[in-house]
PDB file of C-alpha atoms in Angstrom:
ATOM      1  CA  UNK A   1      80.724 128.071  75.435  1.00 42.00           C
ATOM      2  CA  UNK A   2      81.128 125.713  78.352  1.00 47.00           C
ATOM      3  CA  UNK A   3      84.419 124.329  76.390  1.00 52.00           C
ATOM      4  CA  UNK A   4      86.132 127.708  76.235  1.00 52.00           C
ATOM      5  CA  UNK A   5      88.712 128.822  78.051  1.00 56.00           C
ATOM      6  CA  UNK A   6      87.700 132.286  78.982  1.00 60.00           C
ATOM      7  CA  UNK A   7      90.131 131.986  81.916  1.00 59.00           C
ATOM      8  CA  UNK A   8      93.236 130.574  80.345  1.00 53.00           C
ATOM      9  CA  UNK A   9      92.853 133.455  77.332  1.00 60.00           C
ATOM     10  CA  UNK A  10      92.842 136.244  79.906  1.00 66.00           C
ATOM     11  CA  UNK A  11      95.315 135.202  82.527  1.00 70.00           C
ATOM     12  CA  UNK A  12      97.922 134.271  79.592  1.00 73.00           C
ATOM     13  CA  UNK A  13      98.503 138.011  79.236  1.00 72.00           C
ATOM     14  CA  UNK A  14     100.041 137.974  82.143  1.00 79.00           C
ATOM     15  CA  UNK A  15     102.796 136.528  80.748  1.00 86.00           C
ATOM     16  CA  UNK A  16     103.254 140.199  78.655  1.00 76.00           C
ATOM     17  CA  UNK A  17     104.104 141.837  82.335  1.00 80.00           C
ATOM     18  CA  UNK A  18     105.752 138.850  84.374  1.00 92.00           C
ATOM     19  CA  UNK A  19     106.407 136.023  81.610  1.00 92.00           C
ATOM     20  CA  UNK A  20     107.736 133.863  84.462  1.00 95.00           C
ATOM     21  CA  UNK A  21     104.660 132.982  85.896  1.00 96.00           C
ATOM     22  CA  UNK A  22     104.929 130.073  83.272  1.00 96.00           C
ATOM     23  CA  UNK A  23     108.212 128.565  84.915  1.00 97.00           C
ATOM     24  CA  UNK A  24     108.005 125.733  86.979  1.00 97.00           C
ATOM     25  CA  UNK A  25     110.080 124.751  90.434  1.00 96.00           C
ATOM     26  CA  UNK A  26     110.658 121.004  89.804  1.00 96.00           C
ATOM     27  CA  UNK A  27     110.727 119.301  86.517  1.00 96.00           C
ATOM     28  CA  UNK A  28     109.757 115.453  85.838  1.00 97.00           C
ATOM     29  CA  UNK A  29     109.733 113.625  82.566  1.00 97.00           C
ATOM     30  CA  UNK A  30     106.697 111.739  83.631  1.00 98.00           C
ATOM     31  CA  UNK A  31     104.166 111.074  86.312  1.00 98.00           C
ATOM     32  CA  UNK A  32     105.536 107.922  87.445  1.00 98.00           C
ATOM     33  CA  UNK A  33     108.685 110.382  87.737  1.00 97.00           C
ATOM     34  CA  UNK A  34     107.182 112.225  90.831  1.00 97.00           C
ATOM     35  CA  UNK A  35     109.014 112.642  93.747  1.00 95.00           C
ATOM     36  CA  UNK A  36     107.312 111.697  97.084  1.00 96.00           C
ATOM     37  CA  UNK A  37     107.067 113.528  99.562  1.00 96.00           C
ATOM     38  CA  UNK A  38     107.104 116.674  97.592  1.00 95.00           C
ATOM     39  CA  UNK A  39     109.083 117.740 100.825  1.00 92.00           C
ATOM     40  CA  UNK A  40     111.980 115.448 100.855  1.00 87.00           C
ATOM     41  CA  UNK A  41     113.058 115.726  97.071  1.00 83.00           C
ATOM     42  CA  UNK A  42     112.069 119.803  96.231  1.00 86.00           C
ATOM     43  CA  UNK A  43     115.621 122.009  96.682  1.00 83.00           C
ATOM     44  CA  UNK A  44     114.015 124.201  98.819  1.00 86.00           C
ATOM     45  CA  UNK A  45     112.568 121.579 101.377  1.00 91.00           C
ATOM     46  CA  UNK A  46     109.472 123.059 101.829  1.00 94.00           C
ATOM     47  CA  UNK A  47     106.515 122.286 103.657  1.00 96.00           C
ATOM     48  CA  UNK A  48     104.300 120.828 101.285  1.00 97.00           C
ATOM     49  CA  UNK A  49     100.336 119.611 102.820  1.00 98.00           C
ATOM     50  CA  UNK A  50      98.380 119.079 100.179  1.00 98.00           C
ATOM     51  CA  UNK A  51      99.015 118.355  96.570  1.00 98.00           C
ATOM     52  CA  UNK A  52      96.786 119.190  93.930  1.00 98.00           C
ATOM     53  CA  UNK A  53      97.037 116.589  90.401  1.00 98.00           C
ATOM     54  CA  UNK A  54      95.898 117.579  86.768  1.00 98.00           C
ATOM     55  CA  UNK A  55      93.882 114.935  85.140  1.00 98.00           C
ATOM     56  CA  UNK A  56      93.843 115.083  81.070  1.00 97.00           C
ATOM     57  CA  UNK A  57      97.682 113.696  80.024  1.00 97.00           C
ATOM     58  CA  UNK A  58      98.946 113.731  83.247  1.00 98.00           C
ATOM     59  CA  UNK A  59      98.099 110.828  85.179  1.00 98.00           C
ATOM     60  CA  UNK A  60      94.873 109.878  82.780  1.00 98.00           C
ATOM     61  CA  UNK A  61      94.525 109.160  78.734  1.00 97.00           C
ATOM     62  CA  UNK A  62      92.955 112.542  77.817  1.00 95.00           C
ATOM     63  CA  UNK A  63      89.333 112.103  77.731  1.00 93.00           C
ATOM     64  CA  UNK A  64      89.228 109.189  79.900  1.00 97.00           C
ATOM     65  CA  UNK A  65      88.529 108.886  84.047  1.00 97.00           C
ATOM     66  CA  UNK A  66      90.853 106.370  84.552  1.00 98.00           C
ATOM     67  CA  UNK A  67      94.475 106.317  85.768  1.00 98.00           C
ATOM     68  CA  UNK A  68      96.861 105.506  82.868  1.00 98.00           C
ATOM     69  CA  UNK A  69      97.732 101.892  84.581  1.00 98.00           C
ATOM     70  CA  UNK A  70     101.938 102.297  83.957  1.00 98.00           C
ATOM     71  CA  UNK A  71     100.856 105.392  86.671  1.00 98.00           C
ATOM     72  CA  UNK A  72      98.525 103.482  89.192  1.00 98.00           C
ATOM     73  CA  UNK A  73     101.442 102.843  91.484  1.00 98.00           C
ATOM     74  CA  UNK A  74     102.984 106.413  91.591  1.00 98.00           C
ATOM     75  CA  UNK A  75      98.954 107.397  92.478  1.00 98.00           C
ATOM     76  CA  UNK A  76      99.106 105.111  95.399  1.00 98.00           C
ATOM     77  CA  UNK A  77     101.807 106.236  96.456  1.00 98.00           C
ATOM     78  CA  UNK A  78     101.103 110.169  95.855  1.00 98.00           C
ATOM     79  CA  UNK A  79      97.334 108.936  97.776  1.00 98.00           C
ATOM     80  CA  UNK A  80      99.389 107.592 100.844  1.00 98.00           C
ATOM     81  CA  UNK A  81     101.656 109.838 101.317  1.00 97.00           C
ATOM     82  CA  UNK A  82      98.672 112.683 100.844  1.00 98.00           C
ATOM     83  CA  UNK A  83      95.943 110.481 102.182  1.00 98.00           C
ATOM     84  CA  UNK A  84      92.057 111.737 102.548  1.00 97.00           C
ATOM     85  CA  UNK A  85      91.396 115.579 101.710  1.00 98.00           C
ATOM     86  CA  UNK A  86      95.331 116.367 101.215  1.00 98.00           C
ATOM     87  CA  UNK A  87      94.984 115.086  97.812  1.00 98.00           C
ATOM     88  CA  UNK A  88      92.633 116.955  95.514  1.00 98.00           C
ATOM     89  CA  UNK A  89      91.943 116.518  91.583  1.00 98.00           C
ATOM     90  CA  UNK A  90      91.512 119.733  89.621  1.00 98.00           C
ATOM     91  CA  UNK A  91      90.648 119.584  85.880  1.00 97.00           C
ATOM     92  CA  UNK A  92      89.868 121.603  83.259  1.00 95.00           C
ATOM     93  CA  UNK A  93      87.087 118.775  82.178  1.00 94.00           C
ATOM     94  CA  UNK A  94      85.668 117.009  84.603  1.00 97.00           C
ATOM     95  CA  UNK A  95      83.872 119.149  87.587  1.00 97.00           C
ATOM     96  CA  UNK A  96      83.694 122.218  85.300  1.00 96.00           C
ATOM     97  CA  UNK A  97      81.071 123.754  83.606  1.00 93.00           C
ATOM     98  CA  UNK A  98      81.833 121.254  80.485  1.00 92.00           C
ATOM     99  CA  UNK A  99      80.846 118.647  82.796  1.00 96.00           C
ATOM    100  CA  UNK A 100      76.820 118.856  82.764  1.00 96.00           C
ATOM    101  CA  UNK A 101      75.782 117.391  86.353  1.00 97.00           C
ATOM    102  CA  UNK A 102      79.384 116.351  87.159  1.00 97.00           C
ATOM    103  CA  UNK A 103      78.815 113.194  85.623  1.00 97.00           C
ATOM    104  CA  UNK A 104      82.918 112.998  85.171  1.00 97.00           C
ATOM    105  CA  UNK A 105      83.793 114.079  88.144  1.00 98.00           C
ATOM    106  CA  UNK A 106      81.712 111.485  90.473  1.00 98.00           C
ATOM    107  CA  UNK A 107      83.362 108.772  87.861  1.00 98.00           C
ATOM    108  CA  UNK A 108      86.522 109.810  88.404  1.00 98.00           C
ATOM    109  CA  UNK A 109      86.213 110.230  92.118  1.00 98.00           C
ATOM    110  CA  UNK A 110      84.867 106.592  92.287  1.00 98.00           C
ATOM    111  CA  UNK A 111      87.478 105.210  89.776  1.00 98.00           C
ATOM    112  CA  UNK A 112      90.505 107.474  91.803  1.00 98.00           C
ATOM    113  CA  UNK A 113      89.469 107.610  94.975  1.00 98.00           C
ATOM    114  CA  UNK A 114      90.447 110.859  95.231  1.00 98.00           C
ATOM    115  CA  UNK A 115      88.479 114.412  95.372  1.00 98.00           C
ATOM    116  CA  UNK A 116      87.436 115.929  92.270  1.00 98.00           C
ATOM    117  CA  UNK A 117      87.173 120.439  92.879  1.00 98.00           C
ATOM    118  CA  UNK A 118      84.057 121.464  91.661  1.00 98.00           C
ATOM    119  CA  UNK A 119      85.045 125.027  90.227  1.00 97.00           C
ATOM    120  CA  UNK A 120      83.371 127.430  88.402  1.00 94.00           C
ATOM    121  CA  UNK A 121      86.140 129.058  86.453  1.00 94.00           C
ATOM    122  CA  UNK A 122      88.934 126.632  84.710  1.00 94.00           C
ATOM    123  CA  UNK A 123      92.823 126.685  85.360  1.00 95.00           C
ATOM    124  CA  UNK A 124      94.742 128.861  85.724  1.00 94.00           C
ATOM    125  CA  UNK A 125      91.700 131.495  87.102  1.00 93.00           C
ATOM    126  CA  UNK A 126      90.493 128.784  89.974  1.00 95.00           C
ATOM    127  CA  UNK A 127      93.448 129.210  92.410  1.00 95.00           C
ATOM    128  CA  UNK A 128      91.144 131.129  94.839  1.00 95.00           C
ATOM    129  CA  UNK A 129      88.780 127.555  94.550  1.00 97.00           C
ATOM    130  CA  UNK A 130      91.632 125.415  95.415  1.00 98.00           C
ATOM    131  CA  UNK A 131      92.447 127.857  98.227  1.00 97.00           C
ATOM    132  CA  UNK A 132      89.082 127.819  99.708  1.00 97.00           C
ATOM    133  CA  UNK A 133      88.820 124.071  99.577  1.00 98.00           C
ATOM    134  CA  UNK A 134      91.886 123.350 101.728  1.00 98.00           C
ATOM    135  CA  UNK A 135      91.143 126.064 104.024  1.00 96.00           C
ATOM    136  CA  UNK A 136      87.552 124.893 104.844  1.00 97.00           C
ATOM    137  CA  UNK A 137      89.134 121.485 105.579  1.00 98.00           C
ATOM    138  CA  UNK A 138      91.413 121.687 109.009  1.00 96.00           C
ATOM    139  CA  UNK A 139      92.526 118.096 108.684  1.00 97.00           C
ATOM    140  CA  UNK A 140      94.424 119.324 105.639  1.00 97.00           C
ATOM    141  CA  UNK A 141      96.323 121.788 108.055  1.00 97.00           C
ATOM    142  CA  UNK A 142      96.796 123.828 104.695  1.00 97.00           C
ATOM    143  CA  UNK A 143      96.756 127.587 105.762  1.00 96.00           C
ATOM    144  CA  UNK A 144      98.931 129.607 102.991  1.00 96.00           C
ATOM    145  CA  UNK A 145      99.574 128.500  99.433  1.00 97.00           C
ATOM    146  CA  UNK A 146     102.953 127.856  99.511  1.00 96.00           C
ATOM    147  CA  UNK A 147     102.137 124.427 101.329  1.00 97.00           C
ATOM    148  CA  UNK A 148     100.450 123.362  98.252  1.00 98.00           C
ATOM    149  CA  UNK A 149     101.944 122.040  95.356  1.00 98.00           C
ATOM    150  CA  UNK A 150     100.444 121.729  91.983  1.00 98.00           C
ATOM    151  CA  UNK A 151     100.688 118.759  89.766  1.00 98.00           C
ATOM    152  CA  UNK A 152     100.394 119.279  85.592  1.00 98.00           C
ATOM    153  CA  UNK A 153     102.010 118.914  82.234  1.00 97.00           C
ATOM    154  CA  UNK A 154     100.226 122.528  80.872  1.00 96.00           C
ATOM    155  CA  UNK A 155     102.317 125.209  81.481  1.00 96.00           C
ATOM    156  CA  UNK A 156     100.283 127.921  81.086  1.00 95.00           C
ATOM    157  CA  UNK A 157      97.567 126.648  83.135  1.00 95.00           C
ATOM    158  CA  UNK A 158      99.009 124.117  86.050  1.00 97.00           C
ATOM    159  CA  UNK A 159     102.467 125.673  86.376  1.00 97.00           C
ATOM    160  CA  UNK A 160     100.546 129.231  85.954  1.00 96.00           C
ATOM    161  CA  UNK A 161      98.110 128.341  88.024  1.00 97.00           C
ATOM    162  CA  UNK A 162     100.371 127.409  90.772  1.00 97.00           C
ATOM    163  CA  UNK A 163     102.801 130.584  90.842  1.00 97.00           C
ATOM    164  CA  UNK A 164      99.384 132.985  90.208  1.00 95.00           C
ATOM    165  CA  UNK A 165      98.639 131.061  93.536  1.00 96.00           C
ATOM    166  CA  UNK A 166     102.222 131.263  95.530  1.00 97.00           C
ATOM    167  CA  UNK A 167     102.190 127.480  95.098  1.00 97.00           C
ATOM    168  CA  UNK A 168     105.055 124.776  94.049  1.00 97.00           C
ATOM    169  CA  UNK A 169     104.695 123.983  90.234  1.00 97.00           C
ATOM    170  CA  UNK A 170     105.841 121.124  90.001  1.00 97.00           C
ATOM    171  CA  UNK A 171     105.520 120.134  85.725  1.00 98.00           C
ATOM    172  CA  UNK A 172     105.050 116.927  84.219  1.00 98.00           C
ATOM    173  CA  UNK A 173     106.783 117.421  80.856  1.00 96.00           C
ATOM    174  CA  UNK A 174     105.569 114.452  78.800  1.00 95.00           C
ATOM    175  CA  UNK A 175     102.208 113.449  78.888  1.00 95.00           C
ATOM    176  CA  UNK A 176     100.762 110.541  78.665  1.00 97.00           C
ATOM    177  CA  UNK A 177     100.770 111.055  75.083  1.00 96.00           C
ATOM    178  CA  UNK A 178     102.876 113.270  72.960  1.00 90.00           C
ATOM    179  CA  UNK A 179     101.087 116.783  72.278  1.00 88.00           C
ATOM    180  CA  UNK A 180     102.286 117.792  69.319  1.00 83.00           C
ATOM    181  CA  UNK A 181      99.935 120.868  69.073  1.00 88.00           C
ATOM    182  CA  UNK A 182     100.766 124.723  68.328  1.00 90.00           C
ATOM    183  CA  UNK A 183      99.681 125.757  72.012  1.00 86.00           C
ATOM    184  CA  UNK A 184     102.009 123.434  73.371  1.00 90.00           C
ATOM    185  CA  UNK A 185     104.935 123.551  71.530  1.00 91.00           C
ATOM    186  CA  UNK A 186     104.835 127.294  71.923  1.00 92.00           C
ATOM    187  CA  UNK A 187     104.446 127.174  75.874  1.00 93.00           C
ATOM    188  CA  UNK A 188     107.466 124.547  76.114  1.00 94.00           C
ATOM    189  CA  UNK A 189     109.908 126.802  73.073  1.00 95.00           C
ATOM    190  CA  UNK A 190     108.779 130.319  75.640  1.00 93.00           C
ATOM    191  CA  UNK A 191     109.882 128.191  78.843  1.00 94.00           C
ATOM    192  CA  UNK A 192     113.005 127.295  77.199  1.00 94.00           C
ATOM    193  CA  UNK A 193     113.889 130.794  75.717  1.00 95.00           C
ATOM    194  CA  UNK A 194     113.401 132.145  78.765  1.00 95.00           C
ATOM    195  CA  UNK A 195     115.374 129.008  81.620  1.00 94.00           C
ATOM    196  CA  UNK A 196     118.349 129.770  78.895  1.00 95.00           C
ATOM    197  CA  UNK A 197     118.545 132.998  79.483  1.00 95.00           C
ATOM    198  CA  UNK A 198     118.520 133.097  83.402  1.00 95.00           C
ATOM    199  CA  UNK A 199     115.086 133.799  84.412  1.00 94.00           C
ATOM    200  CA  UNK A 200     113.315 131.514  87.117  1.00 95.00           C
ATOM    201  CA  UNK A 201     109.908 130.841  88.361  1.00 96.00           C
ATOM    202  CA  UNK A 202     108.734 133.102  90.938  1.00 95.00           C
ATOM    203  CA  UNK A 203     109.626 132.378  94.716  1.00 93.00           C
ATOM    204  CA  UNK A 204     105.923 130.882  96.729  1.00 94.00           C
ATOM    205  CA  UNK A 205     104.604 132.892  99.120  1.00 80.00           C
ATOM    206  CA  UNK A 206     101.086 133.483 100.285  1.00 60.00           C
ATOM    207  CA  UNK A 207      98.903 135.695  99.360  1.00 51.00           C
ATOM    208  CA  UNK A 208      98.901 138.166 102.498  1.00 42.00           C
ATOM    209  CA  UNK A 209     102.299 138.662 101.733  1.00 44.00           C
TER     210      UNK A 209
END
């Protein structure tokens, strides 16, 4: 049970009464495609603190704790530019409840260098987590979501995720390998059928507003 998804199976009815949630602000082909600072390159300039990065086929092989090496210089860069607690790794893997003792997540810290959340529900229900994190942390001077932006090639969890939030979802289209599954190609063929016909993702704001 630890595997399932309870999360991502409830919040993707969502979609039924706002299916824009699964839109993202900024499009790149590929993790080493990221722009940095968020800040400078987003349209709407915003004030981005703290970034938040997918692990499984975004910047990592899936299954592995590693950073796919064509991406270790883009993570340098993202780790500089978002240095200490700014940067934060949330999963759907490691530091979940499919991760017995965190075993993956203390790897992947070590091998990154970067913070791995420990959360007990997986993406897109963990925004709340993230939330708390960056609050309890002043150095990250992150006090409302829309100074977050969230890093993933998953629509309906990352780019969810990030507008259930009133984050920037900022999507990673191709993975680090092609995902050729049903899930997937449905999310991307919805996205499309719905940027064709006009609709966008909803404007970030925080969550007193």
């Amino acid at each position: 049970m630890a595997n399932l998804n309870i999360s991502g199976t409830l919040n993707v009815l969502r979609l039924f009464a706002n299916p824009t949630l699964c839109l993202p602000h900024y499009t790149v082909s590929s993790f080493d495609k990221l722009p940095v600072p968020f800040s400078k390159a987003l349209p709407s300039r915003p004030d981005i603190r703290a970034v938040v990065l997918d692990k499984d086929n975004c910047f990592a092989t899936p299954h592995t704790n590693v950073v796919h090496p064509p991406y270790q210089a883009k993570f340098d860069e993202l780790k500089s530019a978002y240095p200490g607690s700014q940067l934060l790794i949330v999963s759907n893997t490691a530091g979940t409840g499919a991760d017995p003792g965190f075993k993956q997540a203390d790897l992947l810290e070590r091998n990154t260098g970067v913070k791995v959340l420990h959360h007990a529900t997986k993406k897109p229900g963990c925004h709340g987590e993230i939330m708390d994190y960056f609050r309890g942390l002043p150095e990250t001077k992150v006090t409302r979501p829309e100074q977050v932006a969230i890093v993933g090639d998953r629509l309906f969890t990352d780019v969810m995720m990030a507008n259930m939030m009133g984050a920037h979802a900022v999507w990673v289209r191709d993975g680090v390998v092609k995902d050729s599954s049903v899930f997937a190609r449905f999310e991307k063929s919805l996205a499309n059928f719905l940027q064709k016909r006009g609709f966008e993702a909803p404007m970030p704001k925080s969550d007193f507003e």
